[in-house]
Structures are given as C-alpha cells and as structure tokens.
PDB file of C-alpha atoms in Angstrom:
ATOM      1  CA  MET A   1       5.441   1.406 -53.600  1.00 46.00           C
ATOM      2  CA  SER A   2       3.803   4.497 -52.106  1.00 46.00           C
ATOM      3  CA  GLU A   3       1.503   2.235 -50.040  1.00 48.00           C
ATOM      4  CA  ARG A   4       4.473   0.740 -48.190  1.00 48.00           C
ATOM      5  CA  VAL A   5       5.824   4.185 -47.386  1.00 49.00           C
ATOM      6  CA  ASN A   6       2.455   5.257 -45.981  1.00 51.00           C
ATOM      7  CA  GLU A   7       2.108   2.045 -43.966  1.00 50.00           C
ATOM      8  CA  GLY A   8       5.576   2.438 -42.478  1.00 49.00           C
ATOM      9  CA  ARG A   9       5.001   6.085 -41.738  1.00 58.00           C
ATOM     10  CA  THR A  10       1.746   5.309 -39.939  1.00 61.00           C
ATOM     11  CA  ASP A  11       3.531   2.752 -37.755  1.00 63.00           C
ATOM     12  CA  VAL A  12       6.273   5.262 -36.946  1.00 65.00           C
ATOM     13  CA  ASP A  13       3.697   7.896 -35.982  1.00 72.00           C
ATOM     14  CA  TYR A  14       1.821   5.332 -33.882  1.00 73.00           C
ATOM     15  CA  PHE A  15       4.881   4.250 -31.913  1.00 76.00           C
ATOM     16  CA  HIS A  16       6.140   7.830 -31.635  1.00 80.00           C
ATOM     17  CA  GLY A  17       3.213   8.612 -29.295  1.00 80.00           C
ATOM     18  CA  TYR A  18       4.138   5.708 -27.038  1.00 87.00           C
ATOM     19  CA  SER A  19       7.804   6.671 -27.050  1.00 89.00           C
ATOM     20  CA  VAL A  20       6.924  10.182 -25.841  1.00 90.00           C
ATOM     21  CA  VAL A  21       4.823   8.747 -23.010  1.00 91.00           C
ATOM     22  CA  GLY A  22       7.612   6.329 -22.107  1.00 93.00           C
ATOM     23  CA  LEU A  23      10.203   9.112 -22.122  1.00 95.00           C
ATOM     24  CA  VAL A  24       8.049  11.277 -19.832  1.00 96.00           C
ATOM     25  CA  ALA A  25       7.586   8.304 -17.470  1.00 96.00           C
ATOM     26  CA  VAL A  26      11.345   7.637 -17.351  1.00 97.00           C
ATOM     27  CA  VAL A  27      12.099  11.329 -16.704  1.00 97.00           C
ATOM     28  CA  GLY A  28       9.478  11.369 -13.928  1.00 97.00           C
ATOM     29  CA  VAL A  29      10.919   8.277 -12.236  1.00 97.00           C
ATOM     30  CA  LEU A  30      14.444   9.696 -12.499  1.00 98.00           C
ATOM     31  CA  PHE A  31      13.335  13.040 -11.037  1.00 97.00           C
ATOM     32  CA  VAL A  32      11.667  11.377  -8.041  1.00 97.00           C
ATOM     33  CA  SER A  33      14.651   9.059  -7.514  1.00 97.00           C
ATOM     34  CA  VAL A  34      17.148  11.946  -7.592  1.00 97.00           C
ATOM     35  CA  ALA A  35      14.979  13.988  -5.206  1.00 97.00           C
ATOM     36  CA  PHE A  36      14.760  11.137  -2.663  1.00 96.00           C
ATOM     37  CA  ALA A  37      18.450  10.291  -2.966  1.00 96.00           C
ATOM     38  CA  SER A  38      19.549  13.908  -2.522  1.00 96.00           C
ATOM     39  CA  GLY A  39      17.227  14.304   0.468  1.00 94.00           C
ATOM     40  CA  ARG A  40      18.705  11.217   2.075  1.00 93.00           C
ATOM     41  CA  LEU A  41      22.279  12.413   1.482  1.00 94.00           C
ATOM     42  CA  LEU A  42      21.753  16.011   2.623  1.00 94.00           C
ATOM     43  CA  ARG A  43      19.602  15.609   5.725  1.00 91.00           C
ATOM     44  CA  PRO A  44      21.187  15.433   9.168  1.00 89.00           C
ATOM     45  CA  VAL A  45      20.780  12.129  10.986  1.00 88.00           C
ATOM     46  CA  VAL A  46      20.947  12.592  14.766  1.00 88.00           C
ATOM     47  CA  PRO A  47      18.583  10.118  16.462  1.00 86.00           C
ATOM     48  CA  THR A  48      17.654  11.026  20.031  1.00 88.00           C
ATOM     49  CA  PRO A  49      15.190   9.388  22.436  1.00 84.00           C
ATOM     50  CA  GLU A  50      12.767  12.316  21.996  1.00 78.00           C
ATOM     51  CA  LYS A  51      12.821  11.910  18.233  1.00 79.00           C
ATOM     52  CA  MET A  52      11.984   8.218  18.538  1.00 79.00           C
ATOM     53  CA  LEU A  53       8.766   8.869  20.524  1.00 74.00           C
ATOM     54  CA  THR A  54       5.404   8.540  18.845  1.00 72.00           C
ATOM     55  CA  TYR A  55       4.166  11.972  17.745  1.00 69.00           C
ATOM     56  CA  GLU A  56       0.469  12.737  18.055  1.00 67.00           C
ATOM     57  CA  CYS A  57      -0.482  16.361  17.366  1.00 70.00           C
ATOM     58  CA  GLY A  58       2.160  17.768  19.698  1.00 66.00           C
ATOM     59  CA  VAL A  59       0.801  15.887  22.728  1.00 67.00           C
ATOM     60  CA  ASP A  60       2.868  13.269  24.508  1.00 66.00           C
ATOM     61  CA  PRO A  61       1.390   9.799  23.991  1.00 66.00           C
ATOM     62  CA  VAL A  62      -0.453   8.458  27.042  1.00 70.00           C
ATOM     63  CA  GLY A  63      -1.763   4.957  27.538  1.00 69.00           C
ATOM     64  CA  GLY A  64      -1.589   1.941  25.284  1.00 68.00           C
ATOM     65  CA  ASP A  65      -1.388   1.719  21.548  1.00 67.00           C
ATOM     66  CA  TRP A  66      -4.994   0.537  21.079  1.00 73.00           C
ATOM     67  CA  ALA A  67      -7.936   2.939  21.091  1.00 71.00           C
ATOM     68  CA  HIS A  68     -11.617   2.294  20.491  1.00 74.00           C
ATOM     69  CA  THR A  69     -13.127   4.313  17.637  1.00 71.00           C
ATOM     70  CA  GLN A  70     -16.846   4.638  17.205  1.00 73.00           C
ATOM     71  CA  ILE A  71     -18.237   3.275  13.955  1.00 72.00           C
ATOM     72  CA  ARG A  72     -20.429   6.328  13.386  1.00 69.00           C
ATOM     73  CA  TYR A  73     -17.389   8.340  12.309  1.00 76.00           C
ATOM     74  CA  TYR A  74     -16.866   5.910   9.446  1.00 77.00           C
ATOM     75  CA  VAL A  75     -20.489   6.353   8.445  1.00 75.00           C
ATOM     76  CA  TYR A  76     -20.049  10.147   8.409  1.00 77.00           C
ATOM     77  CA  SER A  77     -16.963   9.812   6.237  1.00 81.00           C
ATOM     78  CA  PHE A  78     -18.844   7.463   3.913  1.00 77.00           C
ATOM     79  CA  LEU A  79     -21.679   9.968   3.584  1.00 78.00           C
ATOM     80  CA  TYR A  80     -19.127  12.700   2.862  1.00 83.00           C
ATOM     81  CA  VAL A  81     -17.589  10.616   0.079  1.00 81.00           C
ATOM     82  CA  ILE A  82     -21.025  10.030  -1.437  1.00 77.00           C
ATOM     83  CA  PHE A  83     -21.802  13.742  -1.561  1.00 79.00           C
ATOM     84  CA  ALA A  84     -18.300  14.618  -2.779  1.00 83.00           C
ATOM     85  CA  VAL A  85     -18.836  12.242  -5.703  1.00 80.00           C
ATOM     86  CA  ASP A  86     -22.171  13.922  -6.285  1.00 78.00           C
ATOM     87  CA  ALA A  87     -20.489  17.329  -6.466  1.00 79.00           C
ATOM     88  CA  ILE A  88     -17.833  16.009  -8.844  1.00 82.00           C
ATOM     89  CA  PHE A  89     -20.547  14.559 -11.069  1.00 79.00           C
ATOM     90  CA  LEU A  90     -22.485  17.836 -11.192  1.00 79.00           C
ATOM     91  CA  PHE A  91     -19.778  19.917 -12.906  1.00 78.00           C
ATOM     92  CA  PRO A  92     -19.386  17.782 -16.067  1.00 78.00           C
ATOM     93  CA  TRP A  93     -23.137  17.277 -16.125  1.00 77.00           C
ATOM     94  CA  ALA A  94     -23.677  21.033 -16.223  1.00 76.00           C
ATOM     95  CA  THR A  95     -21.340  21.440 -19.196  1.00 77.00           C
ATOM     96  CA  VAL A  96     -23.000  18.611 -21.129  1.00 76.00           C
ATOM     97  CA  PHE A  97     -26.443  19.907 -20.206  1.00 73.00           C
ATOM     98  CA  ALA A  98     -25.572  23.224 -21.855  1.00 72.00           C
ATOM     99  CA  ALA A  99     -24.570  21.511 -25.126  1.00 74.00           C
ATOM    100  CA  PRO A 100     -27.279  21.476 -27.795  1.00 78.00           C
ATOM    101  CA  GLY A 101     -29.121  18.200 -28.203  1.00 76.00           C
ATOM    102  CA  TYR A 102     -28.189  16.680 -24.834  1.00 74.00           C
ATOM    103  CA  GLY A 103     -30.507  18.578 -22.469  1.00 72.00           C
ATOM    104  CA  GLY A 104     -33.312  16.041 -22.025  1.00 77.00           C
ATOM    105  CA  THR A 105     -31.076  12.984 -21.785  1.00 78.00           C
ATOM    106  CA  THR A 106     -28.723  14.493 -19.257  1.00 78.00           C
ATOM    107  CA  LEU A 107     -31.645  15.839 -17.223  1.00 80.00           C
ATOM    108  CA  VAL A 108     -33.100  12.333 -16.910  1.00 84.00           C
ATOM    109  CA  GLU A 109     -29.671  10.938 -15.993  1.00 82.00           C
ATOM    110  CA  MET A 110     -29.266  13.550 -13.272  1.00 83.00           C
ATOM    111  CA  PHE A 111     -32.705  12.803 -11.801  1.00 87.00           C
ATOM    112  CA  VAL A 112     -31.833   9.092 -11.672  1.00 88.00           C
ATOM    113  CA  PHE A 113     -28.504   9.877  -9.997  1.00 84.00           C
ATOM    114  CA  ILE A 114     -30.076  12.235  -7.454  1.00 85.00           C
ATOM    115  CA  GLY A 115     -32.770   9.618  -6.852  1.00 90.00           C
ATOM    116  CA  PHE A 116     -30.132   7.069  -5.864  1.00 85.00           C
ATOM    117  CA  LEU A 117     -28.545   9.612  -3.533  1.00 83.00           C
ATOM    118  CA  ALA A 118     -31.930  10.475  -2.034  1.00 86.00           C
ATOM    119  CA  VAL A 119     -32.660   6.797  -1.336  1.00 87.00           C
ATOM    120  CA  GLY A 120     -29.277   6.445   0.391  1.00 80.00           C
ATOM    121  CA  LEU A 121     -29.835   9.582   2.434  1.00 82.00           C
ATOM    122  CA  LEU A 122     -33.341   8.461   3.394  1.00 87.00           C
ATOM    123  CA  TYR A 123     -31.956   5.085   4.491  1.00 84.00           C
ATOM    124  CA  ALA A 124     -29.270   6.787   6.604  1.00 80.00           C
ATOM    125  CA  TRP A 125     -31.889   9.093   8.131  1.00 83.00           C
ATOM    126  CA  LYS A 126     -34.229   6.175   8.965  1.00 87.00           C
ATOM    127  CA  LYS A 127     -31.353   4.294  10.628  1.00 81.00           C
ATOM    128  CA  GLY A 128     -30.622   7.356  12.803  1.00 79.00           C
ATOM    129  CA  VAL A 129     -27.137   7.864  11.432  1.00 74.00           C
ATOM    130  CA  LEU A 130     -27.631  11.603  10.910  1.00 74.00           C
ATOM    131  CA  GLU A 131     -28.442  12.328  14.576  1.00 76.00           C
ATOM    132  CA  TRP A 132     -25.662  13.903  16.636  1.00 68.00           C
ATOM    133  CA  ILE A 133     -25.969  12.479  20.133  1.00 61.00           C
TER     134      ILE A 133
END
C-alpha cells in the first residue's frame, strides 16, 4: 500500500513542475497582452501626412525605395558574428578549465576551436575581405 502512495506522490511532484512552468507562461502572455492592449487604448491617434512619411534617421527620404548594398558589409558582419561566438565560448571554457580534472581536455578543445577560427580568418585574409579599400 505504501508503494502506491509513493508512486502517486512522485507523479504529483513531476507534474507540479510542469504546472509551475505553465502558470508562469500564462502570466507572461497575459502581461504582454494587457500591456499592448492598454498601449493601444491610451495612445493618441492623429495621422498626418508628415507622420505617414518614411523615417530614415531624421533625414527626409530622397530617391526610390531600392538601394544597392555592397556585399562586403555582410562579410564584415559575418566575421563579427564568428568572433562574438568565440568570445561567448571563451567564458564558459575558462570556468571549466579552472575545475580540477578538466584542464587538459578543455585545453585541447580550445586549441581545436581556435584552429577552426584561424583557418576561417586565414581564408578571409587570402580572399582580400579584410582590406578596407
């Protein structure tokens, strides 16, 4: 008889965790919904021709709606993302590296990771991507 009580109690504890997560999700959705609804009800709505213009950094729009963008800017942003991921990877690595018993393994992992980044940077350098012309 005590086994059934323990089994039932384990199930209740298991589903209690999910019910807390579900309750927090419902409260979050309600909070966002109330915030958007109150903003819509309280804001003034006075459309004018100036308000309907396209806004671009405080400068009046000139010309058409199509502009040519150079592809090198995308390459710079891609390189930035690569090195941002590298920086994000370094912080947890440093904490694991300090833990006893993980030093050698994490050091090898970091050299492999930096090796991949070095190959990518070397490729970008050989292609001339890093030159500002």
